[in-house]
Amino acid sequence: MHGEFITSAKVLIVDDMATNRELAKTALCSAAYQIDEAENGQEALEKIKNNHYDVVLLDVLMPDIDGLDVCKKLRQEADFALLPVIMVTSLESPDDVIRGMSAGATDYVQKPYFPAELVSRVNAAVRHKRIIDRLDDIETAFFTLARIIEAKDAHQNGPYDRLAHLSLVFAQNLKLTYQQIDALCRGSILHDIGKLGVPDHILLKSSQLNDSEWEIMKQHVIIGEQLCKPFKALQDTVEIIKYHHEAWDGSGYPEGLSGKNIPLLARIFQIVDIYDALSSKRPYKEAYSEETTINILKEESKKGLRDAKLVKEFIALLKAEPKLFQTHKEPVTLSKSCELTEKVMKLGISSWYQKIINSS
């Protein structure tokens, strides 16, 4: 198996000793590997920031910034959180291995090593990286499409990043798990992804929808569910996408669920979504005051439309920690999708659509 290589894998070898770097290069002698070198931690960080690597072979014992600190710094950056880092060191105690793995190392190779062992470990790391990259590309595409919908949807409450921030604040207060919080943040961006299947003459209509148009619009939750359901990483998010328009009394859609039959995350998100719609300025209304917003939330709770317990907790947090609800300036999720969306919107596609609809 050691003769099997991953085509075009790019590897960074980081070691302060030239002889050690040469040994690693010799082990990875196949032309399939693109080899780059760094002789200290600072140089490694700069190269990783400015290049795309599939694997980093990182020596532990280096002057100034050692391998453990390099790995810790990488894991603090979202762009490098999943970059495979293989520690290569002569340290052999279990404590040394634990420190390396705790710093965020993907794997650990002890010197002296067999060349075949190093090749096998690099190959395994590259395969894992390629799978993660493919999943990330798919997810980024979904988020980008969702943001484009946000930018052109005449009925959208948005912006999505503000919803993600508010969801994060409320979820942390409720002491939800990391998995639940992550699902809420993703759901804040993807909740209306199904509007991809809504005709533009309905999606972009500036006046009130008629009954038949409204029935078509309501299908966006089913379309969104079908788009995201195949992806395992989005399973918890799918419940938000499908059920965030259900009502506590069963008067919502698409299934008319009631009470605790509505998934918890969908109940949480709809409160955040309603708060944002009420407290923010829209083309059709000014922003409501905090007092008015709270009163409307209470009224909807009394009417049986919302989970009264969650509404009470949300209002209590709003009053106790108002600064937490201030506009969040930085995107909460997937900066790649923000960059792609900005490029697409600069083409003027959304305004072009709007002109077509207005003239029809």
PDB file of C-alpha atoms in Angstrom, residues 92-327:
ATOM      1  CA  GLU A  92       8.210   9.292  22.822  1.00  0.00           C
ATOM      2  CA  SER A  93       6.481   9.535  26.208  1.00  0.00           C
ATOM      3  CA  PRO A  94       2.670   9.145  26.367  1.00  0.00           C
ATOM      4  CA  ASP A  95       2.460  12.656  27.844  1.00  0.00           C
ATOM      5  CA  ASP A  96       4.168  14.084  24.762  1.00  0.00           C
ATOM      6  CA  VAL A  97       1.659  12.361  22.494  1.00  0.00           C
ATOM      7  CA  ILE A  98      -1.229  13.654  24.622  1.00  0.00           C
ATOM      8  CA  ARG A  99       0.117  17.226  24.437  1.00  0.00           C
ATOM      9  CA  GLY A 100       0.393  16.980  20.681  1.00  0.00           C
ATOM     10  CA  MET A 101      -3.111  15.650  20.207  1.00  0.00           C
ATOM     11  CA  SER A 102      -4.502  18.184  22.684  1.00  0.00           C
ATOM     12  CA  ALA A 103      -2.906  20.959  20.625  1.00  0.00           C
ATOM     13  CA  GLY A 104      -4.965  19.770  17.674  1.00  0.00           C
ATOM     14  CA  ALA A 105      -2.633  17.366  15.853  1.00  0.00           C
ATOM     15  CA  THR A 106      -4.334  14.995  13.439  1.00  0.00           C
ATOM     16  CA  ASP A 107      -1.708  12.274  13.755  1.00  0.00           C
ATOM     17  CA  TYR A 108       1.648  11.553  15.373  1.00  0.00           C
ATOM     18  CA  VAL A 109       4.791   9.997  13.825  1.00  0.00           C
ATOM     19  CA  GLN A 110       7.783   9.152  15.958  1.00  0.00           C
ATOM     20  CA  LYS A 111      11.361   9.483  14.703  1.00  0.00           C
ATOM     21  CA  PRO A 112      13.019   7.468  13.341  1.00  0.00           C
ATOM     22  CA  TYR A 113      10.204   6.307  11.079  1.00  0.00           C
ATOM     23  CA  PHE A 114       9.951   3.949   8.130  1.00  0.00           C
ATOM     24  CA  PRO A 115       9.390   5.883   4.871  1.00  0.00           C
ATOM     25  CA  ALA A 116       6.440   3.627   4.053  1.00  0.00           C
ATOM     26  CA  GLU A 117       4.792   4.542   7.360  1.00  0.00           C
ATOM     27  CA  LEU A 118       5.106   8.264   6.666  1.00  0.00           C
ATOM     28  CA  VAL A 119       3.701   7.850   3.142  1.00  0.00           C
ATOM     29  CA  SER A 120       0.727   5.834   4.436  1.00  0.00           C
ATOM     30  CA  ARG A 121      -0.091   8.399   7.098  1.00  0.00           C
ATOM     31  CA  VAL A 122       0.172  11.297   4.629  1.00  0.00           C
ATOM     32  CA  ASN A 123      -2.069   9.456   2.160  1.00  0.00           C
ATOM     33  CA  ALA A 124      -4.684   8.791   4.848  1.00  0.00           C
ATOM     34  CA  ALA A 125      -4.619  12.451   5.901  1.00  0.00           C
ATOM     35  CA  VAL A 126      -4.970  13.669   2.307  1.00  0.00           C
ATOM     36  CA  ARG A 127      -7.936  11.361   1.641  1.00  0.00           C
ATOM     37  CA  HIS A 128      -9.667  12.735   4.733  1.00  0.00           C
ATOM     38  CA  LYS A 129      -8.876  16.318   3.653  1.00  0.00           C
ATOM     39  CA  ARG A 130     -10.313  15.755   0.168  1.00  0.00           C
ATOM     40  CA  ILE A 131     -13.568  14.388   1.613  1.00  0.00           C
ATOM     41  CA  ILE A 132     -13.869  17.381   3.961  1.00  0.00           C
ATOM     42  CA  ASP A 133     -13.130  19.767   1.073  1.00  0.00           C
ATOM     43  CA  ARG A 134     -15.883  18.240  -1.053  1.00  0.00           C
ATOM     44  CA  LEU A 135     -18.398  18.510   1.777  1.00  0.00           C
ATOM     45  CA  ASP A 136     -17.302  22.091   2.436  1.00  0.00           C
ATOM     46  CA  ASP A 137     -17.739  22.986  -1.239  1.00  0.00           C
ATOM     47  CA  ILE A 138     -21.297  21.601  -1.241  1.00  0.00           C
ATOM     48  CA  GLU A 139     -22.189  23.398   1.976  1.00  0.00           C
ATOM     49  CA  THR A 140     -20.659  26.663   0.760  1.00  0.00           C
ATOM     50  CA  ALA A 141     -22.720  26.424  -2.438  1.00  0.00           C
ATOM     51  CA  PHE A 142     -25.898  25.957  -0.379  1.00  0.00           C
ATOM     52  CA  PHE A 143     -25.108  28.919   1.841  1.00  0.00           C
ATOM     53  CA  THR A 144     -24.256  31.088  -1.153  1.00  0.00           C
ATOM     54  CA  LEU A 145     -27.579  30.285  -2.834  1.00  0.00           C
ATOM     55  CA  ALA A 146     -29.387  31.050   0.427  1.00  0.00           C
ATOM     56  CA  ARG A 147     -27.685  34.435   0.688  1.00  0.00           C
ATOM     57  CA  ILE A 148     -28.628  35.289  -2.893  1.00  0.00           C
ATOM     58  CA  ILE A 149     -32.252  34.522  -2.033  1.00  0.00           C
ATOM     59  CA  GLU A 150     -31.880  36.802   1.000  1.00  0.00           C
ATOM     60  CA  ALA A 151     -30.600  39.608  -1.194  1.00  0.00           C
ATOM     61  CA  LYS A 152     -33.475  39.540  -3.682  1.00  0.00           C
ATOM     62  CA  ASP A 153     -36.480  38.240  -1.684  1.00  0.00           C
ATOM     63  CA  ALA A 154     -39.049  40.999  -1.225  1.00  0.00           C
ATOM     64  CA  HIS A 155     -40.627  39.125   1.719  1.00  0.00           C
ATOM     65  CA  GLN A 156     -37.410  38.213   3.548  1.00  0.00           C
ATOM     66  CA  ASN A 157     -36.912  39.396   7.126  1.00  0.00           C
ATOM     67  CA  GLY A 158     -33.086  38.979   7.053  1.00  0.00           C
ATOM     68  CA  PRO A 159     -30.288  39.692   7.149  1.00  0.00           C
ATOM     69  CA  TYR A 160     -29.430  36.070   7.832  1.00  0.00           C
ATOM     70  CA  ASP A 161     -26.233  36.794   9.776  1.00  0.00           C
ATOM     71  CA  ARG A 162     -28.205  38.839  12.286  1.00  0.00           C
ATOM     72  CA  LEU A 163     -30.616  35.934  12.702  1.00  0.00           C
ATOM     73  CA  ALA A 164     -27.655  33.600  13.250  1.00  0.00           C
ATOM     74  CA  HIS A 165     -26.261  35.920  15.924  1.00  0.00           C
ATOM     75  CA  LEU A 166     -29.611  36.195  17.731  1.00  0.00           C
ATOM     76  CA  SER A 167     -30.082  32.420  17.545  1.00  0.00           C
ATOM     77  CA  LEU A 168     -26.625  31.936  19.017  1.00  0.00           C
ATOM     78  CA  VAL A 169     -27.351  34.318  21.908  1.00  0.00           C
ATOM     79  CA  PHE A 170     -30.674  32.682  22.758  1.00  0.00           C
ATOM     80  CA  ALA A 171     -29.337  29.121  22.358  1.00  0.00           C
ATOM     81  CA  GLN A 172     -26.401  29.773  24.676  1.00  0.00           C
ATOM     82  CA  ASN A 173     -28.773  31.188  27.278  1.00  0.00           C
ATOM     83  CA  LEU A 174     -30.893  28.030  27.001  1.00  0.00           C
ATOM     84  CA  LYS A 175     -27.703  25.988  27.520  1.00  0.00           C
ATOM     85  CA  LEU A 176     -28.196  23.972  24.357  1.00  0.00           C
ATOM     86  CA  THR A 177     -25.540  21.553  23.140  1.00  0.00           C
ATOM     87  CA  TYR A 178     -22.871  22.557  20.638  1.00  0.00           C
ATOM     88  CA  GLN A 179     -24.640  20.433  18.007  1.00  0.00           C
ATOM     89  CA  GLN A 180     -27.955  22.218  18.606  1.00  0.00           C
ATOM     90  CA  ILE A 181     -26.338  25.664  18.524  1.00  0.00           C
ATOM     91  CA  ASP A 182     -24.547  24.816  15.296  1.00  0.00           C
ATOM     92  CA  ALA A 183     -27.822  23.613  13.756  1.00  0.00           C
ATOM     93  CA  LEU A 184     -29.549  26.870  14.749  1.00  0.00           C
ATOM     94  CA  CYS A 185     -26.815  29.013  13.208  1.00  0.00           C
ATOM     95  CA  ARG A 186     -26.965  26.997  10.000  1.00  0.00           C
ATOM     96  CA  GLY A 187     -30.750  27.083  10.043  1.00  0.00           C
ATOM     97  CA  SER A 188     -30.653  30.870  10.303  1.00  0.00           C
ATOM     98  CA  ILE A 189     -28.927  30.977   6.926  1.00  0.00           C
ATOM     99  CA  LEU A 190     -30.673  28.042   5.248  1.00  0.00           C
ATOM    100  CA  HIS A 191     -34.243  28.309   6.566  1.00  0.00           C
ATOM    101  CA  ASP A 192     -35.544  29.782   3.289  1.00  0.00           C
ATOM    102  CA  ILE A 193     -33.276  27.862   0.877  1.00  0.00           C
ATOM    103  CA  GLY A 194     -36.436  26.247  -0.536  1.00  0.00           C
ATOM    104  CA  LYS A 195     -37.406  29.573  -2.103  1.00  0.00           C
ATOM    105  CA  LEU A 196     -35.098  28.487  -4.915  1.00  0.00           C
ATOM    106  CA  GLY A 197     -38.166  26.571  -6.119  1.00  0.00           C
ATOM    107  CA  VAL A 198     -40.577  29.500  -5.847  1.00  0.00           C
ATOM    108  CA  PRO A 199     -41.230  31.298  -9.171  1.00  0.00           C
ATOM    109  CA  ASP A 200     -39.730  34.774  -9.299  1.00  0.00           C
ATOM    110  CA  HIS A 201     -43.050  36.435 -10.088  1.00  0.00           C
ATOM    111  CA  ILE A 202     -44.166  35.284  -6.626  1.00  0.00           C
ATOM    112  CA  LEU A 203     -40.884  35.575  -4.753  1.00  0.00           C
ATOM    113  CA  LEU A 204     -40.247  39.116  -5.981  1.00  0.00           C
ATOM    114  CA  LYS A 205     -43.816  40.372  -5.886  1.00  0.00           C
ATOM    115  CA  SER A 206     -43.897  43.643  -3.918  1.00  0.00           C
ATOM    116  CA  SER A 207     -47.647  43.580  -3.229  1.00  0.00           C
ATOM    117  CA  GLN A 208     -49.593  41.113  -1.105  1.00  0.00           C
ATOM    118  CA  LEU A 209     -49.783  37.535  -2.394  1.00  0.00           C
ATOM    119  CA  ASN A 210     -53.176  36.156  -3.377  1.00  0.00           C
ATOM    120  CA  ASP A 211     -54.395  32.803  -2.023  1.00  0.00           C
ATOM    121  CA  SER A 212     -53.016  30.663  -4.849  1.00  0.00           C
ATOM    122  CA  GLU A 213     -49.664  32.461  -4.781  1.00  0.00           C
ATOM    123  CA  TRP A 214     -49.487  32.014  -1.011  1.00  0.00           C
ATOM    124  CA  GLU A 215     -50.049  28.255  -1.358  1.00  0.00           C
ATOM    125  CA  ILE A 216     -47.099  28.116  -3.745  1.00  0.00           C
ATOM    126  CA  MET A 217     -44.949  30.216  -1.400  1.00  0.00           C
ATOM    127  CA  LYS A 218     -45.688  27.844   1.484  1.00  0.00           C
ATOM    128  CA  GLN A 219     -44.097  25.008  -0.481  1.00  0.00           C
ATOM    129  CA  HIS A 220     -40.649  26.515   0.131  1.00  0.00           C
ATOM    130  CA  VAL A 221     -40.322  24.629   3.432  1.00  0.00           C
ATOM    131  CA  ILE A 222     -40.908  21.284   1.709  1.00  0.00           C
ATOM    132  CA  ILE A 223     -38.508  22.161  -1.104  1.00  0.00           C
ATOM    133  CA  GLY A 224     -35.883  23.233   1.438  1.00  0.00           C
ATOM    134  CA  GLU A 225     -36.288  19.983   3.332  1.00  0.00           C
ATOM    135  CA  GLN A 226     -35.800  17.936   0.168  1.00  0.00           C
ATOM    136  CA  LEU A 227     -32.710  19.928  -0.827  1.00  0.00           C
ATOM    137  CA  CYS A 228     -30.940  19.533   2.526  1.00  0.00           C
ATOM    138  CA  LYS A 229     -32.203  16.154   3.746  1.00  0.00           C
ATOM    139  CA  PRO A 230     -29.619  14.050   1.839  1.00  0.00           C
ATOM    140  CA  PHE A 231     -26.747  15.660   3.780  1.00  0.00           C
ATOM    141  CA  LYS A 232     -25.999  14.050   7.127  1.00  0.00           C
ATOM    142  CA  ALA A 233     -24.392  17.216   8.531  1.00  0.00           C
ATOM    143  CA  LEU A 234     -27.675  19.098   8.022  1.00  0.00           C
ATOM    144  CA  GLN A 235     -30.093  16.629   9.655  1.00  0.00           C
ATOM    145  CA  ASP A 236     -30.772  18.803  12.717  1.00  0.00           C
ATOM    146  CA  THR A 237     -31.001  21.874  10.503  1.00  0.00           C
ATOM    147  CA  VAL A 238     -33.611  20.221   8.268  1.00  0.00           C
ATOM    148  CA  GLU A 239     -36.132  20.326  11.136  1.00  0.00           C
ATOM    149  CA  ILE A 240     -35.714  24.106  11.362  1.00  0.00           C
ATOM    150  CA  ILE A 241     -36.089  24.500   7.593  1.00  0.00           C
ATOM    151  CA  LYS A 242     -39.255  22.419   7.434  1.00  0.00           C
ATOM    152  CA  TYR A 243     -41.046  23.412  10.638  1.00  0.00           C
ATOM    153  CA  HIS A 244     -40.168  27.042  11.412  1.00  0.00           C
ATOM    154  CA  HIS A 245     -43.642  28.153  10.220  1.00  0.00           C
ATOM    155  CA  GLU A 246     -45.575  25.762  12.458  1.00  0.00           C
ATOM    156  CA  ALA A 247     -47.621  27.272  15.309  1.00  0.00           C
ATOM    157  CA  TRP A 248     -48.047  26.081  18.908  1.00  0.00           C
ATOM    158  CA  ASP A 249     -51.837  25.806  18.409  1.00  0.00           C
ATOM    159  CA  GLY A 250     -51.517  23.764  15.215  1.00  0.00           C
ATOM    160  CA  SER A 251     -52.499  26.561  12.825  1.00  0.00           C
ATOM    161  CA  GLY A 252     -49.156  26.712  11.043  1.00  0.00           C
ATOM    162  CA  TYR A 253     -47.720  24.843   8.047  1.00  0.00           C
ATOM    163  CA  PRO A 254     -46.719  22.518   6.408  1.00  0.00           C
ATOM    164  CA  GLU A 255     -48.101  19.764   8.672  1.00  0.00           C
ATOM    165  CA  GLY A 256     -50.147  21.665  11.252  1.00  0.00           C
ATOM    166  CA  LEU A 257     -48.036  20.335  14.131  1.00  0.00           C
ATOM    167  CA  SER A 258     -48.867  21.617  17.597  1.00  0.00           C
ATOM    168  CA  GLY A 259     -47.198  21.995  20.992  1.00  0.00           C
ATOM    169  CA  LYS A 260     -44.090  19.948  21.641  1.00  0.00           C
ATOM    170  CA  ASN A 261     -44.676  17.977  18.459  1.00  0.00           C
ATOM    171  CA  ILE A 262     -42.962  20.947  16.794  1.00  0.00           C
ATOM    172  CA  PRO A 263     -39.213  20.299  17.050  1.00  0.00           C
ATOM    173  CA  LEU A 264     -37.520  22.395  19.754  1.00  0.00           C
ATOM    174  CA  LEU A 265     -35.037  24.071  17.421  1.00  0.00           C
ATOM    175  CA  ALA A 266     -37.837  25.166  15.077  1.00  0.00           C
ATOM    176  CA  ARG A 267     -39.730  26.670  18.049  1.00  0.00           C
ATOM    177  CA  ILE A 268     -36.618  28.526  19.173  1.00  0.00           C
ATOM    178  CA  PHE A 269     -35.788  29.853  15.722  1.00  0.00           C
ATOM    179  CA  GLN A 270     -39.295  31.122  14.963  1.00  0.00           C
ATOM    180  CA  ILE A 271     -39.205  33.308  18.107  1.00  0.00           C
ATOM    181  CA  VAL A 272     -35.879  34.789  17.012  1.00  0.00           C
ATOM    182  CA  ASP A 273     -37.179  35.254  13.467  1.00  0.00           C
ATOM    183  CA  ILE A 274     -40.332  37.048  14.647  1.00  0.00           C
ATOM    184  CA  TYR A 275     -38.362  39.268  17.036  1.00  0.00           C
ATOM    185  CA  ASP A 276     -36.012  40.288  14.237  1.00  0.00           C
ATOM    186  CA  ALA A 277     -38.901  41.031  11.850  1.00  0.00           C
ATOM    187  CA  LEU A 278     -40.634  43.219  14.440  1.00  0.00           C
ATOM    188  CA  SER A 279     -37.605  45.089  15.759  1.00  0.00           C
ATOM    189  CA  SER A 280     -35.996  45.852  12.380  1.00  0.00           C
ATOM    190  CA  LYS A 281     -36.897  48.349   9.675  1.00  0.00           C
ATOM    191  CA  ARG A 282     -38.454  46.889   6.542  1.00  0.00           C
ATOM    192  CA  PRO A 283     -39.463  48.418   3.203  1.00  0.00           C
ATOM    193  CA  TYR A 284     -43.070  48.221   4.346  1.00  0.00           C
ATOM    194  CA  LYS A 285     -42.647  49.413   7.968  1.00  0.00           C
ATOM    195  CA  GLU A 286     -40.429  51.162  10.502  1.00  0.00           C
ATOM    196  CA  ALA A 287     -38.717  49.237  13.287  1.00  0.00           C
ATOM    197  CA  TYR A 288     -40.961  48.677  16.276  1.00  0.00           C
ATOM    198  CA  SER A 289     -39.773  49.777  19.710  1.00  0.00           C
ATOM    199  CA  GLU A 290     -38.601  47.173  22.179  1.00  0.00           C
ATOM    200  CA  GLU A 291     -41.777  47.673  24.210  1.00  0.00           C
ATOM    201  CA  THR A 292     -44.030  47.142  21.183  1.00  0.00           C
ATOM    202  CA  THR A 293     -42.006  44.134  20.052  1.00  0.00           C
ATOM    203  CA  ILE A 294     -42.251  42.528  23.488  1.00  0.00           C
ATOM    204  CA  ASN A 295     -45.983  43.187  23.682  1.00  0.00           C
ATOM    205  CA  ILE A 296     -46.577  41.544  20.293  1.00  0.00           C
ATOM    206  CA  LEU A 297     -44.535  38.498  21.334  1.00  0.00           C
ATOM    207  CA  LYS A 298     -46.556  38.251  24.545  1.00  0.00           C
ATOM    208  CA  GLU A 299     -49.819  38.605  22.628  1.00  0.00           C
ATOM    209  CA  GLU A 300     -48.876  35.841  20.177  1.00  0.00           C
ATOM    210  CA  SER A 301     -47.944  33.681  23.139  1.00  0.00           C
ATOM    211  CA  LYS A 302     -51.348  34.313  24.813  1.00  0.00           C
ATOM    212  CA  LYS A 303     -53.137  33.471  21.560  1.00  0.00           C
ATOM    213  CA  GLY A 304     -51.393  30.106  21.583  1.00  0.00           C
ATOM    214  CA  LEU A 305     -49.272  30.733  18.496  1.00  0.00           C
ATOM    215  CA  ARG A 306     -45.871  30.383  20.198  1.00  0.00           C
ATOM    216  CA  ASP A 307     -44.255  28.305  22.924  1.00  0.00           C
ATOM    217  CA  ALA A 308     -45.112  30.463  25.968  1.00  0.00           C
ATOM    218  CA  LYS A 309     -42.218  29.158  28.042  1.00  0.00           C
ATOM    219  CA  LEU A 310     -39.651  29.946  25.371  1.00  0.00           C
ATOM    220  CA  VAL A 311     -41.159  33.380  24.722  1.00  0.00           C
ATOM    221  CA  LYS A 312     -40.931  34.162  28.441  1.00  0.00           C
ATOM    222  CA  GLU A 313     -37.260  33.111  28.551  1.00  0.00           C
ATOM    223  CA  PHE A 314     -36.473  35.105  25.410  1.00  0.00           C
ATOM    224  CA  ILE A 315     -38.067  38.291  26.798  1.00  0.00           C
ATOM    225  CA  ALA A 316     -36.306  37.833  30.139  1.00  0.00           C
ATOM    226  CA  LEU A 317     -32.941  37.578  28.345  1.00  0.00           C
ATOM    227  CA  LEU A 318     -33.752  40.586  26.165  1.00  0.00           C
ATOM    228  CA  LYS A 319     -34.447  42.708  29.234  1.00  0.00           C
ATOM    229  CA  ALA A 320     -31.504  41.387  31.269  1.00  0.00           C
ATOM    230  CA  GLU A 321     -28.840  41.507  28.521  1.00  0.00           C
ATOM    231  CA  PRO A 322     -29.918  44.024  25.850  1.00  0.00           C
ATOM    232  CA  LYS A 323     -26.349  44.514  24.592  1.00  0.00           C
ATOM    233  CA  LEU A 324     -26.262  40.885  23.479  1.00  0.00           C
ATOM    234  CA  PHE A 325     -28.993  41.691  20.964  1.00  0.00           C
ATOM    235  CA  GLN A 326     -27.132  44.510  19.255  1.00  0.00           C
ATOM    236  CA  THR A 327     -26.420  44.068  15.559  1.00  0.00           C
TER     237      THR A 327
END
